[in-house]
Tab-separated table of C-alpha atoms and ligand atoms in Angstrom:
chain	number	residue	atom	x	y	z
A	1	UNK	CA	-22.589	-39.482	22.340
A	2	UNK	CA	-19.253	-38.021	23.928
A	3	UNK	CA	-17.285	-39.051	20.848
A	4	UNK	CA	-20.051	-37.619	18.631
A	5	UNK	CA	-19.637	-34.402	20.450
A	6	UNK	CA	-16.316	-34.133	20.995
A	7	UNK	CA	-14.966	-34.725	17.508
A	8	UNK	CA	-17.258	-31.324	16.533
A	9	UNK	CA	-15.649	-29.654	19.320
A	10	UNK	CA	-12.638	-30.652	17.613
A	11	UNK	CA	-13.082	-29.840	14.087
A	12	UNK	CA	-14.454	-26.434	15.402
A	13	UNK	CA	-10.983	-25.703	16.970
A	14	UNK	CA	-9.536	-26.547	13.663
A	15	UNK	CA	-11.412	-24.569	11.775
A	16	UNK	CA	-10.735	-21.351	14.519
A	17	UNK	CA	-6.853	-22.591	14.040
A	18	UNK	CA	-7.113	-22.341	10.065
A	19	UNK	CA	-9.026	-18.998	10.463
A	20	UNK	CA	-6.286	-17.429	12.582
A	21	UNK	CA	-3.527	-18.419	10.940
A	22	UNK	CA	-4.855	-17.059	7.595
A	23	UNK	CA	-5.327	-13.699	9.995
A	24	UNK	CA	-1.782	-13.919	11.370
A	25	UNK	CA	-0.596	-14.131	7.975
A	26	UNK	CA	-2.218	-10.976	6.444
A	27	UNK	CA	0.271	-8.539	4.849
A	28	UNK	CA	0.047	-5.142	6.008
A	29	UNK	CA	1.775	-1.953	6.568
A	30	UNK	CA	0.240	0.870	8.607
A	31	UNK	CA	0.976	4.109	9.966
A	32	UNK	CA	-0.774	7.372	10.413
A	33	UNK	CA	1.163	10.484	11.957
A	34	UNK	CA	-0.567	13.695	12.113
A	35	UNK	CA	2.574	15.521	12.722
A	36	UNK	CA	6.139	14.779	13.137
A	37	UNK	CA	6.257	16.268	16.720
A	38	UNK	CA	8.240	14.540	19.345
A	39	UNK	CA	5.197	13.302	20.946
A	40	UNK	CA	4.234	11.542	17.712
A	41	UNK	CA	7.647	8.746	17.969
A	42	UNK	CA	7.449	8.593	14.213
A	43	UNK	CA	11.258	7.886	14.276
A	44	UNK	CA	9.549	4.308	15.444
A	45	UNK	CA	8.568	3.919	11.807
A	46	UNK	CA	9.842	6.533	9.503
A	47	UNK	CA	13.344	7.532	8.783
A	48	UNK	CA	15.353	10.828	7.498
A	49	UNK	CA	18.015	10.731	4.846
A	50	UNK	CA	19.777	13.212	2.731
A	51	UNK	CA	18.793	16.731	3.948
A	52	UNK	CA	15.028	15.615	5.260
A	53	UNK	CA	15.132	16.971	8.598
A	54	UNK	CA	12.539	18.004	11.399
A	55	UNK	CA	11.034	21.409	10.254
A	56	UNK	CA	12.214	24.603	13.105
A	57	UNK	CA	8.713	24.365	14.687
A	58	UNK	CA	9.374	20.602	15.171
A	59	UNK	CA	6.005	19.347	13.377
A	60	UNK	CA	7.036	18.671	9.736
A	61	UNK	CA	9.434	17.650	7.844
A	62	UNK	CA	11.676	19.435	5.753
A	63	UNK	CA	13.205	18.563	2.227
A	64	UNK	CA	15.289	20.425	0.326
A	65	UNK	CA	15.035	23.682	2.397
A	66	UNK	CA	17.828	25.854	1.331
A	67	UNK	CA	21.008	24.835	-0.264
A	68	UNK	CA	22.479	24.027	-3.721
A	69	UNK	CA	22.240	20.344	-5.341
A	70	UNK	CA	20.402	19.218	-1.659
A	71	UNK	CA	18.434	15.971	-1.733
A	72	UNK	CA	16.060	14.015	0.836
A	73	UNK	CA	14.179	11.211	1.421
A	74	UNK	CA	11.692	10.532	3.988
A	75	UNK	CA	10.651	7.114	4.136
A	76	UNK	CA	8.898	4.037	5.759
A	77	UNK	CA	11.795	1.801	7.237
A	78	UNK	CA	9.436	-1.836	6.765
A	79	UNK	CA	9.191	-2.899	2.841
A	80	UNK	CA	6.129	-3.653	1.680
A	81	UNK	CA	5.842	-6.418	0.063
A	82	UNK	CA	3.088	-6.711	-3.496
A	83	UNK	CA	1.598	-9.934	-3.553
A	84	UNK	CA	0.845	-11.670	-0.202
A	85	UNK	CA	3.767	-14.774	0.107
A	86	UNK	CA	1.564	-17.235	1.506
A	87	UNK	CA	-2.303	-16.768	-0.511
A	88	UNK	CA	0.057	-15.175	-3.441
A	89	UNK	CA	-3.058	-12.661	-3.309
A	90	UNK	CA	-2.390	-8.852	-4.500
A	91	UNK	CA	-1.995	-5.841	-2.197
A	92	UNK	CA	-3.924	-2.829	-2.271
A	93	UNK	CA	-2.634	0.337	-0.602
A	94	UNK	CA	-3.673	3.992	-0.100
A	95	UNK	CA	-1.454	6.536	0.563
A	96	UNK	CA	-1.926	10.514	2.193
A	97	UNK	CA	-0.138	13.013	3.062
A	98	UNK	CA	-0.417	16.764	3.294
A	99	UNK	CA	2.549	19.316	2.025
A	100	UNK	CA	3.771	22.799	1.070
A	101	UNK	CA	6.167	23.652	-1.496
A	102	UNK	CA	7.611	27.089	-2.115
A	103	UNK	CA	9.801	28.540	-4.270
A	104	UNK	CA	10.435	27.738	-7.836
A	105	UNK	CA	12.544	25.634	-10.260
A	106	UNK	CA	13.225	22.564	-7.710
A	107	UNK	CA	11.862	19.237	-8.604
A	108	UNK	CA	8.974	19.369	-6.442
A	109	UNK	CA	8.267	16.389	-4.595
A	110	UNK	CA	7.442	13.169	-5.323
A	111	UNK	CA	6.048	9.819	-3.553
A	112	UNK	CA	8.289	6.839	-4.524
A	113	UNK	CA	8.089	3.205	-4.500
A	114	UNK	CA	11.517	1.886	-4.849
A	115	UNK	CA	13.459	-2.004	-4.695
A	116	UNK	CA	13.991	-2.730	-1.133
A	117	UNK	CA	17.598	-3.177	-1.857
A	118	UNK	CA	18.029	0.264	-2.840
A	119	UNK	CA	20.398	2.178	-1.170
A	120	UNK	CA	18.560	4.776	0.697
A	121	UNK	CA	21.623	7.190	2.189
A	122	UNK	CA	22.942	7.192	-1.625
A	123	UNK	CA	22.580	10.222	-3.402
A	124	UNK	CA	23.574	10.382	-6.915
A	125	UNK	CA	22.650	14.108	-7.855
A	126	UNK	CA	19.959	12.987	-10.705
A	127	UNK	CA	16.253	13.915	-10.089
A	128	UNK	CA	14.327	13.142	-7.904
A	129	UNK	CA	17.191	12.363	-5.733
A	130	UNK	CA	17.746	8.833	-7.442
A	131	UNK	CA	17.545	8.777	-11.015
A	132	UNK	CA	21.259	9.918	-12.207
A	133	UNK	CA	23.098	7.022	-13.827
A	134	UNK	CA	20.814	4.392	-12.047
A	135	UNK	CA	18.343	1.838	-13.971
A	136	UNK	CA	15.810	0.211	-11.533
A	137	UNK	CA	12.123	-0.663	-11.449
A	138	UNK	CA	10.640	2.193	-9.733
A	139	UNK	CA	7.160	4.223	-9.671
A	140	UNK	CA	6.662	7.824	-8.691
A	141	UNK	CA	4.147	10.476	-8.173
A	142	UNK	CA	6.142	13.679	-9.026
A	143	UNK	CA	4.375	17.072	-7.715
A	144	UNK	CA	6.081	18.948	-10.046
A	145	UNK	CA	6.861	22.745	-10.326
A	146	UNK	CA	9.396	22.510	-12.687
A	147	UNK	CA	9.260	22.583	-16.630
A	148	UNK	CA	11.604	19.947	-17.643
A	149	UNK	CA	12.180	20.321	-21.769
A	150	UNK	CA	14.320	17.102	-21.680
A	151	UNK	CA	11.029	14.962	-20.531
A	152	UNK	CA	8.546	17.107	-22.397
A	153	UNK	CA	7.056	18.396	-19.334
A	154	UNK	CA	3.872	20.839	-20.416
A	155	UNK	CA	4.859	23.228	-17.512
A	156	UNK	CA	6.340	23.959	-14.148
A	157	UNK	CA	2.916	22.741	-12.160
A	158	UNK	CA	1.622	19.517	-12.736
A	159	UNK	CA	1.376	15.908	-11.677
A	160	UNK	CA	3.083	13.144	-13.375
A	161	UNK	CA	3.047	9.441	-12.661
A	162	UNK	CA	6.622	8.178	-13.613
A	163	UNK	CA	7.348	3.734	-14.247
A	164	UNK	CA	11.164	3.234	-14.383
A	165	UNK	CA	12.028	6.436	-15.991
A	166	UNK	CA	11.694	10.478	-15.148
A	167	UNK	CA	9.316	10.290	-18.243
A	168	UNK	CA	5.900	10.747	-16.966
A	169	UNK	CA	3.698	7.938	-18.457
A	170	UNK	CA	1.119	10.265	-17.570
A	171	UNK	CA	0.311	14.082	-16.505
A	172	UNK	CA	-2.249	16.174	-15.734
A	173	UNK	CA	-2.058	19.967	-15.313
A	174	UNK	CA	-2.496	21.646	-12.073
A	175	UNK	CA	-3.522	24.485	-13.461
A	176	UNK	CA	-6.702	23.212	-14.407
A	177	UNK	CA	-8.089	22.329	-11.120
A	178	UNK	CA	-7.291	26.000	-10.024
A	179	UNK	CA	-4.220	24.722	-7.499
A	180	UNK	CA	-0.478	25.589	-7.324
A	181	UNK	CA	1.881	23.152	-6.036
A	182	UNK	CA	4.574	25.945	-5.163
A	183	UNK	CA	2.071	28.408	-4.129
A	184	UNK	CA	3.668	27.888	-0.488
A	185	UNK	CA	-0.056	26.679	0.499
A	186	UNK	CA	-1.179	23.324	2.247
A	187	UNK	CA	-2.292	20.746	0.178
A	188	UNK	CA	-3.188	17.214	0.246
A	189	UNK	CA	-2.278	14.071	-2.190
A	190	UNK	CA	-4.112	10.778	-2.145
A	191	UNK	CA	-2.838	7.958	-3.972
A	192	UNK	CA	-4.613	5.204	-4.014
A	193	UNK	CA	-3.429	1.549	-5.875
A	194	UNK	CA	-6.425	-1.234	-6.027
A	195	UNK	CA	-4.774	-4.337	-6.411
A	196	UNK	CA	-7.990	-6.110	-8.803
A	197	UNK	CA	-8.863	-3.661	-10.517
A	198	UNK	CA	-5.194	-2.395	-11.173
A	199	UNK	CA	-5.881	0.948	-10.894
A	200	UNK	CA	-3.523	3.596	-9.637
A	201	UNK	CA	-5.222	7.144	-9.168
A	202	UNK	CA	-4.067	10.121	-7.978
A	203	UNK	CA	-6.145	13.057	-6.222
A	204	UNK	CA	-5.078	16.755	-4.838
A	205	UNK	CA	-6.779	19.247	-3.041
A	206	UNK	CA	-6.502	22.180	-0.958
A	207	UNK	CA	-6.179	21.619	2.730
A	208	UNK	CA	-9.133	21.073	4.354
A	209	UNK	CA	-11.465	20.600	1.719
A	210	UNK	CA	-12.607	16.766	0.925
A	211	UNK	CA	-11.146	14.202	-1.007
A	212	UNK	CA	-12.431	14.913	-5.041
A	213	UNK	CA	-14.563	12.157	-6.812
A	214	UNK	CA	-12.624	12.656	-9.814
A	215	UNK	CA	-8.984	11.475	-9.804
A	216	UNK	CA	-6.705	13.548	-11.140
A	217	UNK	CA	-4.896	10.791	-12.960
A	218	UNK	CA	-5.696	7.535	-13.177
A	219	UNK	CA	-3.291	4.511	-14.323
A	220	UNK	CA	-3.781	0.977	-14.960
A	221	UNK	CA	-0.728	-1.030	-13.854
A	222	UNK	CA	-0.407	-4.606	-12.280
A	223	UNK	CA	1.972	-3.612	-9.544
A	224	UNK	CA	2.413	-7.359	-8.589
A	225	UNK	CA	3.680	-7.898	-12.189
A	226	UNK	CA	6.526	-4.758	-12.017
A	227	UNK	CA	7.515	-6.603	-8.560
A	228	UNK	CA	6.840	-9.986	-7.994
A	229	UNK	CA	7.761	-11.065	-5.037
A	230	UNK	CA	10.713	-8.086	-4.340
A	231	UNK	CA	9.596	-5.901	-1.689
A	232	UNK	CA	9.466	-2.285	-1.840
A	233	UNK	CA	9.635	1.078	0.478
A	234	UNK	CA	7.572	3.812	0.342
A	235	UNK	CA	8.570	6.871	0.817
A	236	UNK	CA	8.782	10.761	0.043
A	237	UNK	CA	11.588	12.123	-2.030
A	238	UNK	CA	13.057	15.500	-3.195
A	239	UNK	CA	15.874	17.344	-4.891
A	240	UNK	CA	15.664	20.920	-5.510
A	241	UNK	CA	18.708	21.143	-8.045
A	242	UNK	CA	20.043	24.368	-7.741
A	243	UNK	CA	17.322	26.384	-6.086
A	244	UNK	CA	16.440	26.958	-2.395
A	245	UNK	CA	12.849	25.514	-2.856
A	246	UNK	CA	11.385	24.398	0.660
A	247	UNK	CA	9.237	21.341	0.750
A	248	UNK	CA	7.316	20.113	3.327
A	249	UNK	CA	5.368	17.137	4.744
A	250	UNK	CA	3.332	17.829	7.407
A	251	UNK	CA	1.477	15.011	7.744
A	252	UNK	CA	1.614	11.180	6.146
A	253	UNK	CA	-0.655	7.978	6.295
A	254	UNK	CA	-1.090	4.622	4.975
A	255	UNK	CA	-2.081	1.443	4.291
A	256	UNK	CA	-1.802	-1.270	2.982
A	257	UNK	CA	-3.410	-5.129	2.751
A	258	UNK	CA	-5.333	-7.606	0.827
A	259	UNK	CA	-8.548	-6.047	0.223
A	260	UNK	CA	-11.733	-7.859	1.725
A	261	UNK	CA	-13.863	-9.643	-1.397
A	262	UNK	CA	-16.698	-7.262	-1.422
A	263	UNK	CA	-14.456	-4.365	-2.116
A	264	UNK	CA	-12.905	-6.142	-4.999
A	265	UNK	CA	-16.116	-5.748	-6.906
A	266	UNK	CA	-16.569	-2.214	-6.188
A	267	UNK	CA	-14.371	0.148	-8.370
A	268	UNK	CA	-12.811	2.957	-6.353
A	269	UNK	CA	-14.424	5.279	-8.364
A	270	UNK	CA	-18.009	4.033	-9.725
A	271	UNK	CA	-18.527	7.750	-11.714
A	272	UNK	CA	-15.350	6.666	-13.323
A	273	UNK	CA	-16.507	3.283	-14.840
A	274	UNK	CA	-19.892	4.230	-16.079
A	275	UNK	CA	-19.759	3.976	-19.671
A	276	UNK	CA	-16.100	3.950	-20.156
A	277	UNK	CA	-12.956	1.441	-19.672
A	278	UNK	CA	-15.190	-1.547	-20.683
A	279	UNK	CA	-11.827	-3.781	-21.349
A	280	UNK	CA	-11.484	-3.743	-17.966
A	281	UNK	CA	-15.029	-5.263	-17.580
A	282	UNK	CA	-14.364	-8.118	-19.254
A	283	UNK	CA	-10.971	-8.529	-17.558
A	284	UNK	CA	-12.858	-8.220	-13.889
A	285	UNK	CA	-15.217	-11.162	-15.184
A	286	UNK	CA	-13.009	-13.223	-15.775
A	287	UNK	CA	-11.407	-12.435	-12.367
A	288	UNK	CA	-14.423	-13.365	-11.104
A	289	UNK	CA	-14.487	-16.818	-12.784
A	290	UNK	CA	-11.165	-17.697	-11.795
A	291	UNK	CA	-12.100	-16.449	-8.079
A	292	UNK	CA	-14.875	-18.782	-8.126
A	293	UNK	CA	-13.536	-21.495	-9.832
A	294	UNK	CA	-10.407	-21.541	-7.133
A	295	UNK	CA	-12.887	-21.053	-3.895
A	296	UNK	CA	-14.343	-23.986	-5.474
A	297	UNK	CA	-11.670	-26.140	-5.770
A	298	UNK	CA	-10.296	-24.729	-2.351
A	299	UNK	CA	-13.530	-24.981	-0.713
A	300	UNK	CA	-14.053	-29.173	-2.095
A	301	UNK	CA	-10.048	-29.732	-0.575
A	302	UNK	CA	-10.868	-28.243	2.578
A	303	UNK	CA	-14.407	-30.281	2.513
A	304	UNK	CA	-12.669	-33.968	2.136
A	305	UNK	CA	-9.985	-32.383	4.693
A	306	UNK	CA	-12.658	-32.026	7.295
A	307	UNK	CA	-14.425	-34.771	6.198
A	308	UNK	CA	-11.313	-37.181	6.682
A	309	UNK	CA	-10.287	-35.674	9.865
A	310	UNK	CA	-14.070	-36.450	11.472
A	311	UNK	CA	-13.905	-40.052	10.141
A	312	UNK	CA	-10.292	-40.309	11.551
A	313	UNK	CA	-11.325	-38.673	14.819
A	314	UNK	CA	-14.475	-40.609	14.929
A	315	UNK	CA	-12.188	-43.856	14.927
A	316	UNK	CA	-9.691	-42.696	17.136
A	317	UNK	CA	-12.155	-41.212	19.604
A	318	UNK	CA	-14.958	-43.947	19.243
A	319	UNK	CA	-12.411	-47.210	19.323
A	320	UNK	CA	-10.867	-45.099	22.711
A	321	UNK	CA	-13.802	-44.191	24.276
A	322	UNK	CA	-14.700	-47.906	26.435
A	323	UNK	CA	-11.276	-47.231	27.889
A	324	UNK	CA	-11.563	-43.401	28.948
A	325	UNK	CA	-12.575	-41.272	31.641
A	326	UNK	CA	-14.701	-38.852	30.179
A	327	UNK	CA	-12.929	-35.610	31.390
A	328	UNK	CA	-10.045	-37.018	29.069
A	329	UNK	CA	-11.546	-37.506	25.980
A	330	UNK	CA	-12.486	-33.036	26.170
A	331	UNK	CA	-8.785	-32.913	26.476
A	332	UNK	CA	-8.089	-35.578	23.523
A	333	UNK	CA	-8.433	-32.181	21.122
A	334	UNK	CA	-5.781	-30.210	22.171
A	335	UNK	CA	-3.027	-33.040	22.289
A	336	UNK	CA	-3.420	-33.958	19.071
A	337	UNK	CA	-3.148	-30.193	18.137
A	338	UNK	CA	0.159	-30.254	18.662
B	1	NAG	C1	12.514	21.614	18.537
B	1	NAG	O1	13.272	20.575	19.110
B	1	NAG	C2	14.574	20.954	19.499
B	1	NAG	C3	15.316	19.729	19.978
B	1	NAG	O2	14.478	18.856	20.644
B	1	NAG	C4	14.463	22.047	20.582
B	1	NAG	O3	15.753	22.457	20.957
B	1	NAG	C5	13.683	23.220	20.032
B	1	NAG	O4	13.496	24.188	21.032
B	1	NAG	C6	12.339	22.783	19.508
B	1	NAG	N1	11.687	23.890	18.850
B	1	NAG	C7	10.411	24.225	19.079
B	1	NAG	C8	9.908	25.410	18.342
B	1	NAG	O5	9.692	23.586	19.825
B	2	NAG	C1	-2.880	24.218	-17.836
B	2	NAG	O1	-4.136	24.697	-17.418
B	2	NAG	C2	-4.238	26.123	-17.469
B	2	NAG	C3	-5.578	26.524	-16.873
B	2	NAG	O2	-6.613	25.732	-17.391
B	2	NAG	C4	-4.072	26.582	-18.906
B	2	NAG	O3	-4.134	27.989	-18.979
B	2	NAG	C5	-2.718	26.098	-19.441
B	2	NAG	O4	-2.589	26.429	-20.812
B	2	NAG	C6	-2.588	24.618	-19.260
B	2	NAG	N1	-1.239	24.225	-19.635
B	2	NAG	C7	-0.982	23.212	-20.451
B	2	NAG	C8	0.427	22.985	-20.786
B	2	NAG	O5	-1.882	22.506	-20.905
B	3	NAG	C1	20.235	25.742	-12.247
B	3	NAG	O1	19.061	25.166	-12.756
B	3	NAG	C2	18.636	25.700	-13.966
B	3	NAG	C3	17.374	25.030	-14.315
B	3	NAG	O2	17.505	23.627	-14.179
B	3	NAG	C4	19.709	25.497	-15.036
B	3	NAG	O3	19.294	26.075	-16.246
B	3	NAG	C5	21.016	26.130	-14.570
B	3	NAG	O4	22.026	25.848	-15.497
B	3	NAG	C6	21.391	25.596	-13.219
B	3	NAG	N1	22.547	26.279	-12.704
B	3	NAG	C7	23.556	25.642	-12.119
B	3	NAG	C8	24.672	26.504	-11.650
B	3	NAG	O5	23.592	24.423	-12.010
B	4	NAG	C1	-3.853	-8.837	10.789
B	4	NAG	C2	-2.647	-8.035	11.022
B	4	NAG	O1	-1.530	-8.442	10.772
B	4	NAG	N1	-2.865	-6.826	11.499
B	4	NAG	C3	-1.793	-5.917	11.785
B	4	NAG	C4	-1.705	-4.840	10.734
B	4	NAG	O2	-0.765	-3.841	11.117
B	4	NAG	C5	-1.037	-3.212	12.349
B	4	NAG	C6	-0.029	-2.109	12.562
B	4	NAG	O3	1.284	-2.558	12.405
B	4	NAG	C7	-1.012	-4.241	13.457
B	4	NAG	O4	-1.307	-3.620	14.668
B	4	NAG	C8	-2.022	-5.319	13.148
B	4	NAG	O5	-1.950	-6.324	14.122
């Protein structure tokens, strides 16, 4: 009888041990600052380079205010790493952040994933603050107000998603959603990255209205592919060439993590899927097989786990028990934890 309920005592403290140790191990980066006022210690978290500094009224941040050939970055000092080390699982993130640009010709700004190793304080005078001589695996969202011939850019106020080079892989025109990114007027980005679905969408709107249905570009890309297991920082990044455009960031979240399973089976974006993309049905079902097939063989492993551990537990515990004081044996567990 003691042994009998003893060794469930036990296995249920294993189990709570396995559980918290896959929660310990959860990858995720999060921060939300409202404003970059003293009060909000984003220093703790975020840092300045190049010209990024604290805007006059103390509550944003500044790139590329005034200045010829200035360049900034504003960025999150922990990488962020793709695939989870230990469950090699994919990370999702989102990504927000409200800003104003003014002024014309500058390159706008843009919100950059870029190697860990890269050297943040280095400016080489190419766009974007980054992108002079230098070949690297990177991803950007350019907000762009300038009309670049050189990378066929339709005009000076659109959205591009750039992979490893200043050529957008894709654009959409700001124009047509009745916005201006330079118009000196608060607006707000999402960008969103679902690690199952590989989908990487971008949204804008004006300040204070809600977050559209409709992305305003959409990407498929397997992140975890571009980076394996080399970690990444996020951040904000500007260069206004030659021109005194002022960009600012008034307020930035995000987050990151290995979505829970019933989001994976939810698109981001259900108006988005009906009738269209139905490659990436097929692809998600066979996700789904896989998924299942490795719970399966995961959830048989841990079964004969458990299942040996009780049978060991039961010897151990049943040959002890003639010799124990019963007070000992409800200890037994937690020395053989260790
Ligand atoms: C901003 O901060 C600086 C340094 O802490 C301070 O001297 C200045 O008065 C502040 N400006 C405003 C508008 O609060
Ligand atoms: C962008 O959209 C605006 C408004 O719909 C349109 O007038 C303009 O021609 C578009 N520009 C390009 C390059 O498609
Ligand atoms: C300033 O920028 C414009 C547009 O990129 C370019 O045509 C012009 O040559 C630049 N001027 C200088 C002095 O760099
Ligand atoms: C499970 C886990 O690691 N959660 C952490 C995610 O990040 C926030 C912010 O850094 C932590 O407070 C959580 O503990």
């Amino acid at each position: 009888m003691v042994a009998f309920s003893s060794s469930r005592y036990l296995l249920a403290f294993l189990l709570l041990n396995l559980y918290l140790k896959v929660m310990d191990a959860d990858p995720n980066l999060t921060f939300y600052f409202k404003n970059f006022g003293k009060d909000s210690n984003f220093e703790s978290q975020l840092a300045l380079f190049g010209d990024a500094k604290l805007s006059r009224d103390n509550f944003s941040v500044q790139i590329s205010g005034s200045g010829v050939s200035t360049a900034g970055r504003f960025v999150c000092k922990k990488p962020l790493s793709l695939v989870h080390e230990k469950s090699r699982k994919m990370v999702s993130f989102s990504n927000y952040f409200t800003f104003s640009m003014s002024g014309v010709n500058g390159d706008g700004l843009a919100f950059v994933m870029l190697p860990s190793q890269f050297p943040l304080n280095v400016f080489d005078g190419g766009e974007m603050g980054f992108l002079g001589e230098r070949k690297m695996k990177f991803l950007a969202v350019e907000f762009d107000t300038f009309k670049n011939e050189k990378h066929g850019d339709a005009n000076g106020n659109h959205v591009g998603i750039d992979v490893g080079s200043p050529v957008s892989v894709k654009v959409s025109n700001v124009s047509s959603i009745n916005l201006v990114l330079n118009g000196g007027e608060k607006l707000q980005a999402w960008i969103d990255y679902e690690a199952s679905s590989k989908r990487f969408e971008v949204r804008l709107n004006k300040f204070g209205e809600s977050r559209p249905l409709h992305p305003l570009l959409t990407y498929s890309i397997d992140l975890s592919k571009m980076w394996g297991d080399e970690n990444v920082v996020v951040g904000l990044s500007s260069s206004s060439a030659n021109t005194s455009q002022e960009n600012s960031v008034h307020s930035w979240s995000f987050k990151s993590g290995i979505m829970p399973q019933w989001m994976h089976s939810e698109p981001l974006d259900p108006q988005h899927f009906l009738g269209k993309e139905e490659e990436m049905k097929v692809r998600k079902r066979s996700d789904c097989t896989l998924r299942v097939l490795s719970a399966l063989v995961l959830g048989t492993g841990c079964g004969a786990l458990g299942a040996f551990l009780v049978l060991l537990l039961w010897t151990i515990l049943g040959d002890r028990r003639p010799i124990m004081p019963e007070e000992f044996v409800v200890q037994q567990p937690k020395e053989l934890e260790y």
